[in-house]
């Protein structure tokens, strides 16, 4: 809980890897009355224009994991973030001089089954990132009627169909911290505007 927000903004981390673990935490926080969330994490870059450390604001999530199918009726529909909270996150990133791109993400819970065929398919579709949680979190938020935005820092690249991990790189960590600060500021400012 962040005291400067009268304990109305909280930060949660290290909730495991993948959709099931973070989904459980999200459901519990919603039950406790939390209404606004920003998912901050790392992702793989799918496009040749992607670079380690790029910040990406999620505009939709392709559902290739299991959790979201228990929350959204249309199995072919992407999971979508809250438009207002996403707009506010983009505003804060711009205000703070944090360059970013935006686009769709591919959420999968099969870490070592991102096949060449799937990567090429999603590249051609213009999907920017691949990660393991966003679709589930966005689906839960939609069903539960709470606001959720999602942003990532590119920590590894697969655009050339070879995995280039840079998860421990200084650039990754520095940009992840800046994205976290922007997410925190976004939640703090939206909290102030809701009073």
PDB file of C-alpha atoms in Angstrom:
ATOM      1  CA  UNK A   1       0.000   0.000   0.000  1.00  0.00           C
ATOM      2  CA  UNK A   2       1.305   3.433  -0.915  1.00  0.00           C
ATOM      3  CA  UNK A   3       0.758   5.826   1.979  1.00  0.00           C
ATOM      4  CA  UNK A   4       0.796   8.909  -0.263  1.00  0.00           C
ATOM      5  CA  UNK A   5      -2.467   7.638  -1.799  1.00  0.00           C
ATOM      6  CA  UNK A   6      -4.168   7.128   1.573  1.00  0.00           C
ATOM      7  CA  UNK A   7      -3.481   3.420   1.064  1.00  0.00           C
ATOM      8  CA  UNK A   8      -5.700   3.375  -2.049  1.00  0.00           C
ATOM      9  CA  UNK A   9      -2.899   2.371  -4.471  1.00  0.00           C
ATOM     10  CA  UNK A  10      -0.950  -0.840  -3.906  1.00  0.00           C
ATOM     11  CA  UNK A  11       1.915  -2.556  -5.678  1.00  0.00           C
ATOM     12  CA  UNK A  12       2.122  -6.332  -6.037  1.00  0.00           C
ATOM     13  CA  UNK A  13       5.004  -8.267  -7.535  1.00  0.00           C
ATOM     14  CA  UNK A  14       6.672 -11.655  -7.814  1.00  0.00           C
ATOM     15  CA  UNK A  15       3.334 -13.412  -8.205  1.00  0.00           C
ATOM     16  CA  UNK A  16       4.787 -16.281 -10.178  1.00  0.00           C
ATOM     17  CA  UNK A  17       5.138 -16.713 -13.901  1.00  0.00           C
ATOM     18  CA  UNK A  18       2.113 -17.008 -16.122  1.00  0.00           C
ATOM     19  CA  UNK A  19      -1.595 -16.409 -16.114  1.00  0.00           C
ATOM     20  CA  UNK A  20      -2.890 -18.722 -13.343  1.00  0.00           C
ATOM     21  CA  UNK A  21      -0.787 -17.249 -10.523  1.00  0.00           C
ATOM     22  CA  UNK A  22      -1.353 -13.593 -11.341  1.00  0.00           C
ATOM     23  CA  UNK A  23      -5.033 -14.252 -12.012  1.00  0.00           C
ATOM     24  CA  UNK A  24      -5.499 -15.554  -8.493  1.00  0.00           C
ATOM     25  CA  UNK A  25      -3.867 -12.421  -7.056  1.00  0.00           C
ATOM     26  CA  UNK A  26      -6.024 -10.186  -9.274  1.00  0.00           C
ATOM     27  CA  UNK A  27      -9.237 -11.917  -8.197  1.00  0.00           C
ATOM     28  CA  UNK A  28      -8.277 -11.485  -4.530  1.00  0.00           C
ATOM     29  CA  UNK A  29      -7.464  -7.789  -4.985  1.00  0.00           C
ATOM     30  CA  UNK A  30     -10.773  -7.200  -6.766  1.00  0.00           C
ATOM     31  CA  UNK A  31     -12.563  -8.944  -3.893  1.00  0.00           C
ATOM     32  CA  UNK A  32     -10.795  -6.540  -1.515  1.00  0.00           C
ATOM     33  CA  UNK A  33     -12.252  -3.609  -3.456  1.00  0.00           C
ATOM     34  CA  UNK A  34      -9.438  -2.532  -5.777  1.00  0.00           C
ATOM     35  CA  UNK A  35     -10.845  -0.936  -8.947  1.00  0.00           C
ATOM     36  CA  UNK A  36      -7.820   0.057 -11.081  1.00  0.00           C
ATOM     37  CA  UNK A  37      -4.792  -1.982 -12.090  1.00  0.00           C
ATOM     38  CA  UNK A  38      -1.799  -1.629 -14.367  1.00  0.00           C
ATOM     39  CA  UNK A  39       0.031  -4.805 -15.313  1.00  0.00           C
ATOM     40  CA  UNK A  40       3.755  -4.081 -15.769  1.00  0.00           C
ATOM     41  CA  UNK A  41       6.042  -6.810 -17.018  1.00  0.00           C
ATOM     42  CA  UNK A  42       8.537  -8.058 -19.545  1.00  0.00           C
ATOM     43  CA  UNK A  43       7.796  -9.424 -22.993  1.00  0.00           C
ATOM     44  CA  UNK A  44       9.465 -10.818 -26.054  1.00  0.00           C
ATOM     45  CA  UNK A  45       9.707  -8.582 -29.110  1.00  0.00           C
ATOM     46  CA  UNK A  46       8.204 -10.117 -32.247  1.00  0.00           C
ATOM     47  CA  UNK A  47       8.876  -7.383 -34.795  1.00  0.00           C
ATOM     48  CA  UNK A  48      12.211  -6.600 -36.450  1.00  0.00           C
ATOM     49  CA  UNK A  49      11.720  -2.983 -35.345  1.00  0.00           C
ATOM     50  CA  UNK A  50      11.709  -4.091 -31.679  1.00  0.00           C
ATOM     51  CA  UNK A  51      14.715  -3.431 -29.443  1.00  0.00           C
ATOM     52  CA  UNK A  52      15.700  -4.521 -25.960  1.00  0.00           C
ATOM     53  CA  UNK A  53      14.297  -1.970 -23.511  1.00  0.00           C
ATOM     54  CA  UNK A  54      11.434  -0.770 -25.706  1.00  0.00           C
ATOM     55  CA  UNK A  55       8.323   0.134 -23.719  1.00  0.00           C
ATOM     56  CA  UNK A  56       5.109  -1.182 -25.279  1.00  0.00           C
ATOM     57  CA  UNK A  57       1.588  -0.183 -24.231  1.00  0.00           C
ATOM     58  CA  UNK A  58      -0.831  -3.033 -24.838  1.00  0.00           C
ATOM     59  CA  UNK A  59      -3.848  -2.291 -27.061  1.00  0.00           C
ATOM     60  CA  UNK A  60      -5.211  -5.856 -27.134  1.00  0.00           C
ATOM     61  CA  UNK A  61      -4.182  -9.373 -26.177  1.00  0.00           C
ATOM     62  CA  UNK A  62      -4.479 -12.472 -28.329  1.00  0.00           C
ATOM     63  CA  UNK A  63      -5.682 -15.282 -26.095  1.00  0.00           C
ATOM     64  CA  UNK A  64      -3.441 -18.334 -26.399  1.00  0.00           C
ATOM     65  CA  UNK A  65      -3.539 -19.320 -22.724  1.00  0.00           C
ATOM     66  CA  UNK A  66      -6.210 -21.054 -20.682  1.00  0.00           C
ATOM     67  CA  UNK A  67      -7.461 -18.611 -18.046  1.00  0.00           C
ATOM     68  CA  UNK A  68      -9.185 -16.043 -20.285  1.00  0.00           C
ATOM     69  CA  UNK A  69     -11.551 -18.656 -21.711  1.00  0.00           C
ATOM     70  CA  UNK A  70     -13.205 -18.919 -18.298  1.00  0.00           C
ATOM     71  CA  UNK A  71     -13.989 -15.174 -18.306  1.00  0.00           C
ATOM     72  CA  UNK A  72     -14.909 -14.081 -21.844  1.00  0.00           C
ATOM     73  CA  UNK A  73     -17.719 -15.687 -23.830  1.00  0.00           C
ATOM     74  CA  UNK A  74     -16.444 -15.210 -27.395  1.00  0.00           C
ATOM     75  CA  UNK A  75     -13.390 -17.478 -27.739  1.00  0.00           C
ATOM     76  CA  UNK A  76     -12.166 -15.622 -30.829  1.00  0.00           C
ATOM     77  CA  UNK A  77     -12.336 -12.120 -29.324  1.00  0.00           C
ATOM     78  CA  UNK A  78      -9.129 -10.533 -28.035  1.00  0.00           C
ATOM     79  CA  UNK A  79      -8.905  -9.355 -24.451  1.00  0.00           C
ATOM     80  CA  UNK A  80      -8.982  -5.566 -24.281  1.00  0.00           C
ATOM     81  CA  UNK A  81      -7.579  -3.071 -21.770  1.00  0.00           C
ATOM     82  CA  UNK A  82      -9.529  -0.226 -20.215  1.00  0.00           C
ATOM     83  CA  UNK A  83      -9.498   2.603 -22.739  1.00  0.00           C
ATOM     84  CA  UNK A  84      -9.448   5.416 -20.161  1.00  0.00           C
ATOM     85  CA  UNK A  85      -6.682   3.950 -18.012  1.00  0.00           C
ATOM     86  CA  UNK A  86      -4.596   3.078 -21.083  1.00  0.00           C
ATOM     87  CA  UNK A  87      -4.984   6.636 -22.379  1.00  0.00           C
ATOM     88  CA  UNK A  88      -3.872   7.985 -19.011  1.00  0.00           C
ATOM     89  CA  UNK A  89      -0.841   5.664 -18.963  1.00  0.00           C
ATOM     90  CA  UNK A  90       0.174   6.904 -22.420  1.00  0.00           C
ATOM     91  CA  UNK A  91      -0.242  10.509 -21.234  1.00  0.00           C
ATOM     92  CA  UNK A  92       2.004   9.924 -18.223  1.00  0.00           C
ATOM     93  CA  UNK A  93       4.647   8.148 -20.323  1.00  0.00           C
ATOM     94  CA  UNK A  94       4.721  11.095 -22.741  1.00  0.00           C
ATOM     95  CA  UNK A  95       4.760  13.629 -19.899  1.00  0.00           C
ATOM     96  CA  UNK A  96       7.709  11.870 -18.287  1.00  0.00           C
ATOM     97  CA  UNK A  97       9.646  11.634 -21.564  1.00  0.00           C
ATOM     98  CA  UNK A  98       9.431   7.841 -21.769  1.00  0.00           C
ATOM     99  CA  UNK A  99       9.306   6.781 -25.399  1.00  0.00           C
ATOM    100  CA  UNK A 100       6.920   3.935 -26.132  1.00  0.00           C
ATOM    101  CA  UNK A 101       5.169   2.073 -28.888  1.00  0.00           C
ATOM    102  CA  UNK A 102       1.795   0.435 -28.676  1.00  0.00           C
ATOM    103  CA  UNK A 103       0.178  -2.617 -30.113  1.00  0.00           C
ATOM    104  CA  UNK A 104      -1.226  -6.076 -29.633  1.00  0.00           C
ATOM    105  CA  UNK A 105       0.393  -8.778 -27.556  1.00  0.00           C
ATOM    106  CA  UNK A 106       0.213 -12.551 -27.876  1.00  0.00           C
ATOM    107  CA  UNK A 107      -0.376 -14.178 -24.481  1.00  0.00           C
ATOM    108  CA  UNK A 108       0.686 -17.809 -24.213  1.00  0.00           C
ATOM    109  CA  UNK A 109       1.267 -20.029 -21.212  1.00  0.00           C
ATOM    110  CA  UNK A 110       3.464 -22.497 -23.096  1.00  0.00           C
ATOM    111  CA  UNK A 111       6.842 -20.805 -22.707  1.00  0.00           C
ATOM    112  CA  UNK A 112       8.823 -23.256 -24.814  1.00  0.00           C
ATOM    113  CA  UNK A 113       6.092 -23.838 -27.420  1.00  0.00           C
ATOM    114  CA  UNK A 114       6.253 -20.510 -29.232  1.00  0.00           C
ATOM    115  CA  UNK A 115       6.686 -22.200 -32.595  1.00  0.00           C
ATOM    116  CA  UNK A 116       8.275 -20.662 -35.671  1.00  0.00           C
ATOM    117  CA  UNK A 117       4.946 -20.904 -37.477  1.00  0.00           C
ATOM    118  CA  UNK A 118       3.128 -19.028 -34.708  1.00  0.00           C
ATOM    119  CA  UNK A 119       5.834 -16.370 -34.468  1.00  0.00           C
ATOM    120  CA  UNK A 120       5.690 -15.770 -38.225  1.00  0.00           C
ATOM    121  CA  UNK A 121       1.880 -15.679 -38.162  1.00  0.00           C
ATOM    122  CA  UNK A 122       1.761 -13.074 -35.390  1.00  0.00           C
ATOM    123  CA  UNK A 123       4.565 -11.050 -36.991  1.00  0.00           C
ATOM    124  CA  UNK A 124       2.504 -10.837 -40.188  1.00  0.00           C
ATOM    125  CA  UNK A 125      -0.528  -9.796 -38.117  1.00  0.00           C
ATOM    126  CA  UNK A 126       1.525  -6.911 -36.679  1.00  0.00           C
ATOM    127  CA  UNK A 127       1.543  -8.242 -33.115  1.00  0.00           C
ATOM    128  CA  UNK A 128       4.307  -6.468 -31.193  1.00  0.00           C
ATOM    129  CA  UNK A 129       5.020  -8.681 -28.167  1.00  0.00           C
ATOM    130  CA  UNK A 130       4.620 -12.132 -26.647  1.00  0.00           C
ATOM    131  CA  UNK A 131       4.160 -12.639 -22.901  1.00  0.00           C
ATOM    132  CA  UNK A 132       2.317 -14.857 -20.424  1.00  0.00           C
ATOM    133  CA  UNK A 133      -0.248 -12.862 -18.421  1.00  0.00           C
ATOM    134  CA  UNK A 134      -1.996  -9.963 -20.174  1.00  0.00           C
ATOM    135  CA  UNK A 135      -4.924 -11.761 -21.832  1.00  0.00           C
ATOM    136  CA  UNK A 136      -5.950 -13.402 -18.574  1.00  0.00           C
ATOM    137  CA  UNK A 137      -5.710 -10.177 -16.563  1.00  0.00           C
ATOM    138  CA  UNK A 138      -7.600  -8.165 -19.173  1.00  0.00           C
ATOM    139  CA  UNK A 139     -10.325 -10.820 -19.438  1.00  0.00           C
ATOM    140  CA  UNK A 140     -10.830 -10.952 -15.676  1.00  0.00           C
ATOM    141  CA  UNK A 141     -10.939  -7.153 -15.494  1.00  0.00           C
ATOM    142  CA  UNK A 142     -13.564  -7.000 -18.226  1.00  0.00           C
ATOM    143  CA  UNK A 143     -15.816  -9.547 -16.527  1.00  0.00           C
ATOM    144  CA  UNK A 144     -15.368  -8.022 -13.069  1.00  0.00           C
ATOM    145  CA  UNK A 145     -15.908  -4.437 -14.268  1.00  0.00           C
ATOM    146  CA  UNK A 146     -12.591  -2.988 -13.110  1.00  0.00           C
ATOM    147  CA  UNK A 147     -10.032  -0.942 -15.046  1.00  0.00           C
ATOM    148  CA  UNK A 148      -6.855  -2.605 -16.318  1.00  0.00           C
ATOM    149  CA  UNK A 149      -4.047  -1.312 -18.509  1.00  0.00           C
ATOM    150  CA  UNK A 150      -0.960  -3.260 -19.455  1.00  0.00           C
ATOM    151  CA  UNK A 151       2.560  -2.250 -20.422  1.00  0.00           C
ATOM    152  CA  UNK A 152       5.716  -4.209 -21.126  1.00  0.00           C
ATOM    153  CA  UNK A 153       9.429  -3.776 -21.557  1.00  0.00           C
ATOM    154  CA  UNK A 154      10.964  -5.884 -24.291  1.00  0.00           C
ATOM    155  CA  UNK A 155      13.451  -8.181 -22.578  1.00  0.00           C
ATOM    156  CA  UNK A 156      14.135 -10.674 -25.337  1.00  0.00           C
ATOM    157  CA  UNK A 157      13.805 -10.832 -29.100  1.00  0.00           C
ATOM    158  CA  UNK A 158      12.519 -13.563 -31.408  1.00  0.00           C
ATOM    159  CA  UNK A 159      11.979 -11.514 -34.576  1.00  0.00           C
ATOM    160  CA  UNK A 160      14.657 -13.417 -36.511  1.00  0.00           C
ATOM    161  CA  UNK A 161      13.229 -16.738 -35.230  1.00  0.00           C
ATOM    162  CA  UNK A 162      16.139 -17.201 -32.807  1.00  0.00           C
ATOM    163  CA  UNK A 163      15.681 -16.425 -29.107  1.00  0.00           C
ATOM    164  CA  UNK A 164      17.860 -13.534 -27.892  1.00  0.00           C
ATOM    165  CA  UNK A 165      17.253 -13.254 -24.120  1.00  0.00           C
ATOM    166  CA  UNK A 166      18.311 -10.046 -22.389  1.00  0.00           C
ATOM    167  CA  UNK A 167      16.126 -10.375 -19.306  1.00  0.00           C
ATOM    168  CA  UNK A 168      19.011  -9.525 -16.976  1.00  0.00           C
ATOM    169  CA  UNK A 169      20.357  -6.637 -19.080  1.00  0.00           C
ATOM    170  CA  UNK A 170      20.722  -3.257 -17.401  1.00  0.00           C
ATOM    171  CA  UNK A 171      18.652  -1.601 -20.162  1.00  0.00           C
ATOM    172  CA  UNK A 172      15.772  -3.983 -19.459  1.00  0.00           C
ATOM    173  CA  UNK A 173      15.812  -3.254 -15.728  1.00  0.00           C
ATOM    174  CA  UNK A 174      16.179   0.509 -16.117  1.00  0.00           C
ATOM    175  CA  UNK A 175      13.259   0.732 -18.529  1.00  0.00           C
ATOM    176  CA  UNK A 176      11.149  -1.620 -16.411  1.00  0.00           C
ATOM    177  CA  UNK A 177      11.681   0.660 -13.417  1.00  0.00           C
ATOM    178  CA  UNK A 178      10.700   3.719 -15.478  1.00  0.00           C
ATOM    179  CA  UNK A 179       7.556   1.939 -16.691  1.00  0.00           C
ATOM    180  CA  UNK A 180       6.747   0.979 -13.098  1.00  0.00           C
ATOM    181  CA  UNK A 181       7.150   4.633 -12.032  1.00  0.00           C
ATOM    182  CA  UNK A 182       4.831   5.752 -14.841  1.00  0.00           C
ATOM    183  CA  UNK A 183       2.259   3.113 -13.887  1.00  0.00           C
ATOM    184  CA  UNK A 184       2.411   4.181 -10.259  1.00  0.00           C
ATOM    185  CA  UNK A 185       1.992   7.853 -11.242  1.00  0.00           C
ATOM    186  CA  UNK A 186      -0.940   6.922 -13.484  1.00  0.00           C
ATOM    187  CA  UNK A 187      -2.724   5.097 -10.671  1.00  0.00           C
ATOM    188  CA  UNK A 188      -1.952   7.903  -8.233  1.00  0.00           C
ATOM    189  CA  UNK A 189      -3.312  10.579 -10.578  1.00  0.00           C
ATOM    190  CA  UNK A 190      -6.425   8.602 -11.502  1.00  0.00           C
ATOM    191  CA  UNK A 191      -7.010   8.071  -7.773  1.00  0.00           C
ATOM    192  CA  UNK A 192      -6.802  11.839  -7.162  1.00  0.00           C
ATOM    193  CA  UNK A 193      -9.233  12.491 -10.023  1.00  0.00           C
ATOM    194  CA  UNK A 194     -11.734   9.996  -8.559  1.00  0.00           C
ATOM    195  CA  UNK A 195     -12.014  11.809  -5.212  1.00  0.00           C
TER     196      UNK A 195
END
